[in-house]
Tab-separated table of C-alpha atoms in Angstrom:
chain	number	residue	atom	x	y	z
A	11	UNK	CA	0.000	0.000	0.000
A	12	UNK	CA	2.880	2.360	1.347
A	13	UNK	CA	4.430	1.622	-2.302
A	14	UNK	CA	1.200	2.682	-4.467
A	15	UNK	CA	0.659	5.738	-2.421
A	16	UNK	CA	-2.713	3.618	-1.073
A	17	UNK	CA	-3.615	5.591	2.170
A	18	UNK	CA	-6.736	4.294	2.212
A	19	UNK	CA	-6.718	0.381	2.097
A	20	UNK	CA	-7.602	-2.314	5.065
A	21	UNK	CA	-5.966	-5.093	6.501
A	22	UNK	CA	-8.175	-7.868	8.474
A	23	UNK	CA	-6.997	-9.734	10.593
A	24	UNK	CA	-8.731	-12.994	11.541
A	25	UNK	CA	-8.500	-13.465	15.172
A	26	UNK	CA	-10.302	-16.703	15.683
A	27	UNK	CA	-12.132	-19.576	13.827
A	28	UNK	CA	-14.992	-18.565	15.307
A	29	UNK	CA	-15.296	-15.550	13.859
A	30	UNK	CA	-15.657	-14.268	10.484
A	31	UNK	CA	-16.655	-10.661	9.853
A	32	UNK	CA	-18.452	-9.431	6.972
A	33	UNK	CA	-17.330	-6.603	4.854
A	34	UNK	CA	-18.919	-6.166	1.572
A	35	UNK	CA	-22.128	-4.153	0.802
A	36	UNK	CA	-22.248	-5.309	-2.770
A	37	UNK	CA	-22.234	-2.252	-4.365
A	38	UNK	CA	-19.761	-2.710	-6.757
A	39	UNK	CA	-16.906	-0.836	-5.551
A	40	UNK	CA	-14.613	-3.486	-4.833
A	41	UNK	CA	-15.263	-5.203	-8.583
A	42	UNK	CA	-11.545	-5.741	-10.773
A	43	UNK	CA	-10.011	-4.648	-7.228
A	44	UNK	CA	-6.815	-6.965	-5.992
A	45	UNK	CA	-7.602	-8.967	-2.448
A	46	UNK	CA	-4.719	-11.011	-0.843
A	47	UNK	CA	-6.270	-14.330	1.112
A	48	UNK	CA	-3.867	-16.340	3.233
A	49	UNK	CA	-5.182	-19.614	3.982
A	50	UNK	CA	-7.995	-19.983	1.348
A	51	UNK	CA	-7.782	-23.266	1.223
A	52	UNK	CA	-10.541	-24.099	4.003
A	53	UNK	CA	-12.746	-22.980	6.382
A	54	UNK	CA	-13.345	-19.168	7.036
A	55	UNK	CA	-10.284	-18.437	4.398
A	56	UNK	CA	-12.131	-20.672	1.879
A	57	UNK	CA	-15.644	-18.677	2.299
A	58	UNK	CA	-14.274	-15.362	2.093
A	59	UNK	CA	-12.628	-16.121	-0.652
A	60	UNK	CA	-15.516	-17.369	-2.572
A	61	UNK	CA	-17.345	-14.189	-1.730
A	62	UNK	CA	-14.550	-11.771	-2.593
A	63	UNK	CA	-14.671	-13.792	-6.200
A	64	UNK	CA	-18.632	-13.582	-6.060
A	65	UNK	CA	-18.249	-9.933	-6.017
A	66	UNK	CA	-16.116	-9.170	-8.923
A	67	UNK	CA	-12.711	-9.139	-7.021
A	68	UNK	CA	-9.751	-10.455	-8.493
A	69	UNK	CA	-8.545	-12.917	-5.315
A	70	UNK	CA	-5.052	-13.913	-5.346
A	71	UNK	CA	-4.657	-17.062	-2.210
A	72	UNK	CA	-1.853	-17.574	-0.872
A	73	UNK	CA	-1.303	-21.282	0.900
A	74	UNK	CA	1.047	-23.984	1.382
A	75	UNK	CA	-1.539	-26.502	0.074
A	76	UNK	CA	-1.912	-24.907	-3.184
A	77	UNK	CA	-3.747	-27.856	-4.774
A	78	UNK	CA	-6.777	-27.284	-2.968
A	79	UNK	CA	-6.865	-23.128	-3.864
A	80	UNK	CA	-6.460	-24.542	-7.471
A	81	UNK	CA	-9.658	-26.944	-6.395
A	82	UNK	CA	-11.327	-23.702	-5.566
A	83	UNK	CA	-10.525	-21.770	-8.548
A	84	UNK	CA	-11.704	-24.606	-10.866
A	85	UNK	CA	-14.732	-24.366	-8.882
A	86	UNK	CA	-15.247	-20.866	-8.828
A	87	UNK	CA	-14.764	-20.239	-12.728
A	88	UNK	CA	-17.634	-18.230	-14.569
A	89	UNK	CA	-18.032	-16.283	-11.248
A	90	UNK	CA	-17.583	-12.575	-11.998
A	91	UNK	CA	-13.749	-12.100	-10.515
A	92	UNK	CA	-11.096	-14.635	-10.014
A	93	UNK	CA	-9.299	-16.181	-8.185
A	94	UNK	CA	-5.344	-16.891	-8.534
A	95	UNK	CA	-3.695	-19.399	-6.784
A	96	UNK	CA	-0.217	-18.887	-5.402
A	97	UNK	CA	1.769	-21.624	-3.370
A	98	UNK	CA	3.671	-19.521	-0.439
A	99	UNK	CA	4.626	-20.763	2.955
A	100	UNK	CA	4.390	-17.408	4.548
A	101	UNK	CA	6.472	-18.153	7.770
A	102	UNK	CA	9.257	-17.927	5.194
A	103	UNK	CA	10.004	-14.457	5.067
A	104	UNK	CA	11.576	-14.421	1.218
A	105	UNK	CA	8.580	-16.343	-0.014
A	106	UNK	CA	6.356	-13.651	1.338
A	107	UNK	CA	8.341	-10.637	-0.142
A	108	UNK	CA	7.974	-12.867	-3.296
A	109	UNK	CA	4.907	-13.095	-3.247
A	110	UNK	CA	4.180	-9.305	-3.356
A	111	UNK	CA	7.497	-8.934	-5.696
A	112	UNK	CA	4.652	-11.112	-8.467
A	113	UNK	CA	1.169	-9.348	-7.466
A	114	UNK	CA	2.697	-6.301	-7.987
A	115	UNK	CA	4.407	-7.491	-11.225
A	116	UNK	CA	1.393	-9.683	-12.833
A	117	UNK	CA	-1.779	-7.830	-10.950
A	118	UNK	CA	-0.472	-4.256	-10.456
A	119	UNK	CA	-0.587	-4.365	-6.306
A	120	UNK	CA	-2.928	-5.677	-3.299
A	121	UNK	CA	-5.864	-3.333	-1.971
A	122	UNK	CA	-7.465	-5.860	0.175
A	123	UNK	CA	-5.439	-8.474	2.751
A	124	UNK	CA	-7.203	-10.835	4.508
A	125	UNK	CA	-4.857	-12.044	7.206
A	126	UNK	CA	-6.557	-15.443	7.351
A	127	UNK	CA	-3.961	-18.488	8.205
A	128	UNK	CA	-3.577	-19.626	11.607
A	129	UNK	CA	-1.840	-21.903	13.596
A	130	UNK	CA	-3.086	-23.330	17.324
A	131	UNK	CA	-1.239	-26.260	18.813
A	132	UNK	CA	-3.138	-27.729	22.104
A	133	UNK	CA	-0.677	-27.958	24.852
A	134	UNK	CA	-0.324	-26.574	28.207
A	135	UNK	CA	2.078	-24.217	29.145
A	136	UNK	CA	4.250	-26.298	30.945
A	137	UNK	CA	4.177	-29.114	28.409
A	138	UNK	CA	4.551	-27.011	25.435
A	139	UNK	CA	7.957	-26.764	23.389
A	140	UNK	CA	9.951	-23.792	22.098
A	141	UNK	CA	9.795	-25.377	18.868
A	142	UNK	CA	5.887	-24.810	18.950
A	143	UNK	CA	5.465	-21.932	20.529
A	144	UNK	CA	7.625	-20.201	17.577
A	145	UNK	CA	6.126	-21.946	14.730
A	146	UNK	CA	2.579	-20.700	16.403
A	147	UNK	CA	4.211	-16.546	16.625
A	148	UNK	CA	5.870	-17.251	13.168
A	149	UNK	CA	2.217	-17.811	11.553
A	150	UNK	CA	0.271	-16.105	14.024
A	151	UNK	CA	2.317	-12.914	14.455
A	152	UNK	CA	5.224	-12.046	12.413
A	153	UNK	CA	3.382	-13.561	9.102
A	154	UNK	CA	0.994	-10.963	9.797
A	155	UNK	CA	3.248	-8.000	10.131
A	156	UNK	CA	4.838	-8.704	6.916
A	157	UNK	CA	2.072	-9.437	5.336
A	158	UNK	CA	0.714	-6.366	6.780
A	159	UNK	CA	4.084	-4.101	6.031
A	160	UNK	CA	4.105	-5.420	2.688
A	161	UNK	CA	0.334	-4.668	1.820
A	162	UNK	CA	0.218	-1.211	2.720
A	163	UNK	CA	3.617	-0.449	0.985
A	164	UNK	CA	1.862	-1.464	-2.294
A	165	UNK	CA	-0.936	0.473	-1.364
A	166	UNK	CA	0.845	3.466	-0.820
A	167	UNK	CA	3.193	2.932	-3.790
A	168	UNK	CA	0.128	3.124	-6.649
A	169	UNK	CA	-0.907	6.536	-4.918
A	170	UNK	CA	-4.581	4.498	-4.973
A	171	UNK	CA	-7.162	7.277	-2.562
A	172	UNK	CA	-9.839	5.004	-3.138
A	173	UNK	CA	-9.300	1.564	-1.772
A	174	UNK	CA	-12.269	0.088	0.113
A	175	UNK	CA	-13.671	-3.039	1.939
A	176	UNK	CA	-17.353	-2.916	2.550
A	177	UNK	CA	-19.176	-4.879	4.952
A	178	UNK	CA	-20.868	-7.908	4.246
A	179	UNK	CA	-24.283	-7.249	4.499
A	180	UNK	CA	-26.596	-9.976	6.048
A	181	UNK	CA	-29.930	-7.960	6.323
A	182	UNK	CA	-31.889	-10.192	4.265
A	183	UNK	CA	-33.853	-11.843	7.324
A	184	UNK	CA	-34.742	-8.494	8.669
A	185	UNK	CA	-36.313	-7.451	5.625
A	186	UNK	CA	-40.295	-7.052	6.169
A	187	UNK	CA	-39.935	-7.171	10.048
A	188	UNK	CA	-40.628	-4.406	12.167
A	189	UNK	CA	-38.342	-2.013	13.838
A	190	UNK	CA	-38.905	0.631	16.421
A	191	UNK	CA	-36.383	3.244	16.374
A	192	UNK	CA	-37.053	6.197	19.309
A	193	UNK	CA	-35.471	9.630	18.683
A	194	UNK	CA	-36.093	8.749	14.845
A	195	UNK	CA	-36.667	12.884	13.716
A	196	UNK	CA	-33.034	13.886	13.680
A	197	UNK	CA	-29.615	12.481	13.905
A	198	UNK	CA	-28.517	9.381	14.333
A	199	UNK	CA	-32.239	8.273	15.066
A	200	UNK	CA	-32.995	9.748	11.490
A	201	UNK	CA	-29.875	8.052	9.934
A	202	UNK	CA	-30.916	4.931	11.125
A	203	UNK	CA	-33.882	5.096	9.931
A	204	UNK	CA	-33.185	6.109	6.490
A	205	UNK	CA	-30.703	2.322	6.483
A	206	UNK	CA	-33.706	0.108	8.126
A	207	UNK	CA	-36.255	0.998	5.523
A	208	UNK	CA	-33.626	1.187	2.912
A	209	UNK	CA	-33.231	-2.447	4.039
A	210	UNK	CA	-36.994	-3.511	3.733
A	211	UNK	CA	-37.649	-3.390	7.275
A	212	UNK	CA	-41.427	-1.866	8.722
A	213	UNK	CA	-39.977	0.912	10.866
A	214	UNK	CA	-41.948	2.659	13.149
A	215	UNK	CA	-40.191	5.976	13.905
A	216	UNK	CA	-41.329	7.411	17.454
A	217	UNK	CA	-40.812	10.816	18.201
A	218	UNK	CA	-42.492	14.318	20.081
A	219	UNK	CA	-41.793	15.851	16.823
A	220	UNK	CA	-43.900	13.801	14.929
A	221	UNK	CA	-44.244	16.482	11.826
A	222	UNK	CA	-40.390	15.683	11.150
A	223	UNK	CA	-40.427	12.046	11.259
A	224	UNK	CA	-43.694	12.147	8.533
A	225	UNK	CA	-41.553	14.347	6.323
A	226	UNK	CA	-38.928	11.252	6.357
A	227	UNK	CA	-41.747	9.020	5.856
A	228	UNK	CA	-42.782	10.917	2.588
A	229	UNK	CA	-38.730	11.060	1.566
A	230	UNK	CA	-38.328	7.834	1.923
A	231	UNK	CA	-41.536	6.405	0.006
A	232	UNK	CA	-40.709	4.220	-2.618
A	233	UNK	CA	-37.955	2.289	-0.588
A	234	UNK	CA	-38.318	-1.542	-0.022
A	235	UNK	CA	-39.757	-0.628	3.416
A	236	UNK	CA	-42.320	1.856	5.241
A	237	UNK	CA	-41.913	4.592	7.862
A	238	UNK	CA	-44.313	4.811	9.946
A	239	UNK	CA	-44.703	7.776	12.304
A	240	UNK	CA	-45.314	7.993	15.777
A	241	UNK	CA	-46.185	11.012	17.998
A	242	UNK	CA	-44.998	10.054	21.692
A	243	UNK	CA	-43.049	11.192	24.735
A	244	UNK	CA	-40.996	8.246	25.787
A	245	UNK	CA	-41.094	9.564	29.094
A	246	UNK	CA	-44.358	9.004	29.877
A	247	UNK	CA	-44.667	5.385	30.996
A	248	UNK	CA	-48.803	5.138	29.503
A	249	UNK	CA	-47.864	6.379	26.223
A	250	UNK	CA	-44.780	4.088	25.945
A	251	UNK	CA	-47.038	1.296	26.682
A	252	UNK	CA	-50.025	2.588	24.385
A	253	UNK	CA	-47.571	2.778	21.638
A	254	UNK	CA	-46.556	-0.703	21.397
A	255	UNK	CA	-50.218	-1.950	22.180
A	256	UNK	CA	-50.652	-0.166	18.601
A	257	UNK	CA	-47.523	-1.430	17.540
A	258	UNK	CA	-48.847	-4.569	17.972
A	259	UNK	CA	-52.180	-4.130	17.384
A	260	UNK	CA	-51.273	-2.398	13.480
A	261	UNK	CA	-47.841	-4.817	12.903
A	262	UNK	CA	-47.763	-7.506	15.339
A	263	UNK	CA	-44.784	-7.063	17.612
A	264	UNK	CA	-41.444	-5.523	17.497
A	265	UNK	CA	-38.587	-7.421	16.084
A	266	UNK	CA	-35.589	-4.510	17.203
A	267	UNK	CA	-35.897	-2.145	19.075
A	268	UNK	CA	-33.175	0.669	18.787
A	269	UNK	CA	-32.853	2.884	22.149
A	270	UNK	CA	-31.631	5.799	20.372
A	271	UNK	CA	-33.795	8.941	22.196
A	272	UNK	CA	-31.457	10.917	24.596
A	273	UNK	CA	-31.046	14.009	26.321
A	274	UNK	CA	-27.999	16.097	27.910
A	275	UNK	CA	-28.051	19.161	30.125
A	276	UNK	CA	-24.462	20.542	30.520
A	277	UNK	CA	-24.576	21.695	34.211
A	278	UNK	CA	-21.803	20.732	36.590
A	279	UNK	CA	-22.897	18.872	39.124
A	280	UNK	CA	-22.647	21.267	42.008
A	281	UNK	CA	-25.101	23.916	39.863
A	282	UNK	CA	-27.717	21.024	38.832
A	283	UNK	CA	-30.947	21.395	39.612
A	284	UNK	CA	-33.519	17.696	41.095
A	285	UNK	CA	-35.865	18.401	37.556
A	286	UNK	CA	-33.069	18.553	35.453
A	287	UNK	CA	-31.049	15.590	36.777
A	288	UNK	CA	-34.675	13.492	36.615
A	289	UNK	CA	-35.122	14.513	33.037
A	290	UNK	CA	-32.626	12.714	31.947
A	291	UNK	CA	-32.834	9.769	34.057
A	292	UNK	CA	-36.344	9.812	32.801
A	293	UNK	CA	-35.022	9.319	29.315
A	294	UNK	CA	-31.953	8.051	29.224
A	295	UNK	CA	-32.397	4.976	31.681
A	296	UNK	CA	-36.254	4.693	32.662
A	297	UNK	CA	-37.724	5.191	29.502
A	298	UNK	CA	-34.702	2.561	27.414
A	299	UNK	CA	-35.872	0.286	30.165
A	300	UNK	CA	-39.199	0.637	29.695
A	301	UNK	CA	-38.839	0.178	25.852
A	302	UNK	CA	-36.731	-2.887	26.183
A	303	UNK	CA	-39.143	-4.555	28.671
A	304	UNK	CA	-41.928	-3.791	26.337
A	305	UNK	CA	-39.741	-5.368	23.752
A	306	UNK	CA	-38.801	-8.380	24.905
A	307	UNK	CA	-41.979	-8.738	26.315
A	308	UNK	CA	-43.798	-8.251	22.544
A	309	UNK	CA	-40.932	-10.894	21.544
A	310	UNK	CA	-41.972	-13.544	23.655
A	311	UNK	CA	-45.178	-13.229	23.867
A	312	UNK	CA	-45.042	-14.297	20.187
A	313	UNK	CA	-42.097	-16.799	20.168
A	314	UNK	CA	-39.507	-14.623	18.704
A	315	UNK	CA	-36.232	-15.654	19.810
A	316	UNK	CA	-34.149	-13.717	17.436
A	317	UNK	CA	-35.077	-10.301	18.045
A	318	UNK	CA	-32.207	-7.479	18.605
A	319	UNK	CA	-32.083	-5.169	21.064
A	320	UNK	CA	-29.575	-2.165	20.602
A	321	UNK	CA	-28.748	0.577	22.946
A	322	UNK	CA	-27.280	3.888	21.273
A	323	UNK	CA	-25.029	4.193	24.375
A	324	UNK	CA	-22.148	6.667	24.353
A	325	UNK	CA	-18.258	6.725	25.165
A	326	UNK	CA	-19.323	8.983	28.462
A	327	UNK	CA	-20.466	4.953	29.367
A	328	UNK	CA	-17.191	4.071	29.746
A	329	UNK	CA	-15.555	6.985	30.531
A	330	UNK	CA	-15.662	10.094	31.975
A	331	UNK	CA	-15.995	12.816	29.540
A	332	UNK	CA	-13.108	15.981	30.109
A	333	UNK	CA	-15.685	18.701	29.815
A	334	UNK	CA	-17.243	20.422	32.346
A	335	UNK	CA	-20.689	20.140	32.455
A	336	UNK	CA	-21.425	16.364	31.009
A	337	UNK	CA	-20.697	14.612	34.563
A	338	UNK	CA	-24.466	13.707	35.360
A	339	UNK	CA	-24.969	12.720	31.652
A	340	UNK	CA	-22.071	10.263	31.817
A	341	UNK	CA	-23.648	8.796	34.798
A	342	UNK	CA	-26.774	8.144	33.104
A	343	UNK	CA	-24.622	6.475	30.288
A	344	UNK	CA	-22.421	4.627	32.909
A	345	UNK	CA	-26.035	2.951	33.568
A	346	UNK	CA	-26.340	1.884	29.951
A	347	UNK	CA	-23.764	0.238	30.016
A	348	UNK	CA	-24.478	-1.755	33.322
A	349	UNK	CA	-27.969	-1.860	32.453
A	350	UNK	CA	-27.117	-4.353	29.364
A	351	UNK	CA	-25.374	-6.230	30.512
A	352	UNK	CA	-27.811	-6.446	33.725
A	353	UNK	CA	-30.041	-7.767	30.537
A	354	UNK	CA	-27.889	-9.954	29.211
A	355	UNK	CA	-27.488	-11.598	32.367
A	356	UNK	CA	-31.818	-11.997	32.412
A	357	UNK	CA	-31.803	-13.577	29.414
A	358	UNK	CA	-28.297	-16.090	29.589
A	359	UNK	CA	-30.734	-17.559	32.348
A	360	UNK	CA	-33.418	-18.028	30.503
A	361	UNK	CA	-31.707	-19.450	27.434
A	362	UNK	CA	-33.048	-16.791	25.269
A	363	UNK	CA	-31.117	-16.355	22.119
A	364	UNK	CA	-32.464	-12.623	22.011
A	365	UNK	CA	-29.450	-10.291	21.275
A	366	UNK	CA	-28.563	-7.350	23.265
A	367	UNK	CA	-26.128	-5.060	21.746
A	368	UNK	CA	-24.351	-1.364	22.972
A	369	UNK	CA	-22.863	1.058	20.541
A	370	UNK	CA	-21.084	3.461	21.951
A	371	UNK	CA	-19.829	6.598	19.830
A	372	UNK	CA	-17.844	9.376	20.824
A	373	UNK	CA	-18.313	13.119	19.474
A	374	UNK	CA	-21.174	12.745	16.168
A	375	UNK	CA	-21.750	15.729	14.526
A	376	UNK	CA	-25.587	16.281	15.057
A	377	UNK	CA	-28.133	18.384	16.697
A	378	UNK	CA	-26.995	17.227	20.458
A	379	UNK	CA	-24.580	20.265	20.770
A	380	UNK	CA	-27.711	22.856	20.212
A	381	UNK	CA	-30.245	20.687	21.948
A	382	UNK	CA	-28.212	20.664	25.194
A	383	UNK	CA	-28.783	24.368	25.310
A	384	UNK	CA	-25.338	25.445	23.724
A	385	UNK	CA	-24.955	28.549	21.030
A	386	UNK	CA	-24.566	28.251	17.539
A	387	UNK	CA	-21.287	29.343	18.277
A	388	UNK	CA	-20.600	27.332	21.008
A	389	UNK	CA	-21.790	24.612	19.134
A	390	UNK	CA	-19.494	24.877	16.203
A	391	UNK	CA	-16.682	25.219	18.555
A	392	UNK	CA	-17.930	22.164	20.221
A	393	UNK	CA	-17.774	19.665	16.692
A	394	UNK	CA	-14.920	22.014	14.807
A	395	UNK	CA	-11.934	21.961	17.399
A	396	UNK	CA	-11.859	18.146	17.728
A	397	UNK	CA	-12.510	14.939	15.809
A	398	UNK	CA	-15.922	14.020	15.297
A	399	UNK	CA	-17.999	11.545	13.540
A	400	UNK	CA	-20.762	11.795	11.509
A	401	UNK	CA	-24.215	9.656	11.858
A	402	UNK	CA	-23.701	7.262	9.177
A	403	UNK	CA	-20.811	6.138	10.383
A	404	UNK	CA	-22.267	5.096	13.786
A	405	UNK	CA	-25.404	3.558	11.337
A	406	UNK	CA	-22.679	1.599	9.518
A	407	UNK	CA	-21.775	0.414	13.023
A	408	UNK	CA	-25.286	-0.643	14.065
A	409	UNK	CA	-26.224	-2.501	10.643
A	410	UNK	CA	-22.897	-4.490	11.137
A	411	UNK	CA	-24.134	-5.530	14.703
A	412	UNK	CA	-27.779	-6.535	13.398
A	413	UNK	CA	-26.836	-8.240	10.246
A	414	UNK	CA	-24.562	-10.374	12.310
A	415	UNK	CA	-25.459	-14.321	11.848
A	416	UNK	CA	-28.558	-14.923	15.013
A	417	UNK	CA	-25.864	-17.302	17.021
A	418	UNK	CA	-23.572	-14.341	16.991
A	419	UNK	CA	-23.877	-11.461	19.377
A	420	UNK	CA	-21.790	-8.485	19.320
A	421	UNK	CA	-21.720	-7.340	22.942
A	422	UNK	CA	-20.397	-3.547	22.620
A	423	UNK	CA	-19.299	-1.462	20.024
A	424	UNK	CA	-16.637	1.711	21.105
A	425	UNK	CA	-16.206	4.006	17.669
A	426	UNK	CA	-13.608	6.524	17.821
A	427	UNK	CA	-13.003	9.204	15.431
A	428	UNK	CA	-9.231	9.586	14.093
């Protein structure tokens, strides 16, 4: 990458055979593009392989058992990229830098590398031998960096600004079901939105500015799903429960419920007032309790046991924001954060596979600034002097936590701006 000039690629790292993430939307951006795939030959190396071929993506994988990536590519012919097999033991240092030394002659330079290949030899500590502990951080570890080092040197050599990986997207069962998404007028609430019905999901967008959320509604017609409006204060405990009588009542039930509604007043707290510190306990943790019980409650009652849960929770959960003023606020966060996995807990004992899922985002560039009473000015100063994020990027987040496979929960999500 470093080579090309490529400032913009991605390296992924596969941590565990367990896991494998998902990073193409299927738009076509990543079509003709280069991907590196170490192990390919089976398992999670072997599927992501197929996809990155599926989706136009010239594949080269790279494995000692180069037979079976041939296998594969025999298989995988008439599929719109292709994939290129190249034999490389890549605990060998040379081999690797030979590797790249041909990509970069035959195929121009890598934009994608899947750190795949993995080694994991069963012993105990004490009966474990040098010998395998080193072939284990050969793979594991220094395969990686170089892999790594030598990836982002061809990106960087081609001068490439647009290298991308997109995230798998797995929203296909969620398509027709219904959402509730509180807060929906503005924001990240409004972003969200805009992605669920873009996805074919029934969202019903709850809000006290109800004349907002219809003008989405009427944006957003002629999308695979609806948005349907909602005029409610989620801080009054009848209308929270009148609102998913009708919910259920109009739609059935709710399938996910995203806790996005929140509210900040920046007052230290030695000039707070009793109303204003009960305002925001009133939304921030009794009414996303509320909602979730009604949830889960809606869930069961009609033997949904993959619904989703996900609490727009905030950095100030975790820590203590530097600003003055934001100290009772991160409180109310701080019980987010407890509160789910408080939940979590509830339903582990149950055996419910119902996910519960926090995303916590530091500063996005939104309406919060002027809604927790600061100036224009203030405001600016608040998003301008420091690095922010925008709400798309925390929607990207939550779509990536929903359209995870249902045995796979993804407990919390921290997003950081650079």
């Amino acid at each position: 990458m470093r080579e090309r000039g490529v400032d913009d690629g991605h390296v992924i790292h596969l941590n565990s055979s367990e896991w494998a993430p998902g990073f193409l939307a299927g738009d076509g951006a990543v079509v003709g593009r280069l991907a590196l795939v170490t192990g390919p030959s089976a398992g999670i190396g072997a599927s992501v392989t197929r996809r990155l071929v599926a989706e136009g993506m010239r594949v080269v994988g790279a494995a000692r058992s180069v037979e079976r990536v041939q296998a594969l590519a025999d298989e995988l012919k008439g599929h719109p990229g292709t994939l290129i097999p190249n034999k490389c033991d890549i605990t060998k240092d040379d081999q690797v830098v030979s590797m790249f030394a041909r990509i970069k002659r035959e195929l121009g330079g890598v934009d994608v590398c899947v750190n795949n290949a993995g080694l994991a030899v069963l012993k105990d500590l004490l009966e474990g031998s040098p010998e395998e502990w080193c072939s284990m951080l050969d793979l594991n570890v220094v395969a990686v960096c170089l892999c790594t080092r030598e990836a982002v040197a061809s990106m960087r050599e081609r001068d490439v600004d647009d290298g991308h990986v997109l995230q798998l997207n797995r929203m296909e069962r969620w398509s027709g079901r219904v959402a509730l998404v509180t807060g929906a007028s503005a924001g990240i609430g409004a972003s969200v939105t805009r992605r669920l019905v873009a996805e074919g999901m029934r969202v019903v967008g709850a809000a006290r500015s109800v004349e907002r959320v219809q003008a989405l509604a009427d944006e957003l017609k002629g999308q695979p799903g609806t948005l349907i409006p909602i005029k409610y204060d989620i801080t009054k405990d009848d209308q929270v429960v009148s609102m998913f009588a009708r919910i259920k009542r109009e739609l059935g039930g709710v399938d996910v419920c995203v806790n996005n509604a929140g509210l900040a007043v920046l007052k230290d707290l030695l000039e707070g007032s009793p109303k204003e510190w009960r305002r925001m306990l009133d939304l921030n943790v009794v009414a996303l309790c509320l909602c979730t019980r009604e949830t889960v409650a809606s869930m069961r009652e009609r033997g949904v046991d993959d619904g989703h849960v996900i609490h727009l929770n905030s950095i100030t959960g975790h820590y203590i924001h530097e600003l003055p003023g934001f100290q009772f606020y991160c409180g109310t966060k701080h019980m987010v954060t407890t509160l789910t996995e408080a939940l979590r807990l509830e339903l582990r004992r149950t055996n419910s596979k119902i996910r519960i899922s926090s995303i916590s985002p530091d500063r996005v560039e939104t309406e919060f600034a002027i809604n927790t009473g600061m100036s224009q000015d203030a405001a600016h100063q608040f998003y301008q002097t420091r690095p922010r994020i925008q709400a798309d990027d925390v929607t990207d987040s939550l779509i990536h936590v929903l359209a995870a496979p249902p045995h796979v929960q993804i407990h919390d999500v921290l997003i950081w701006p650079l």
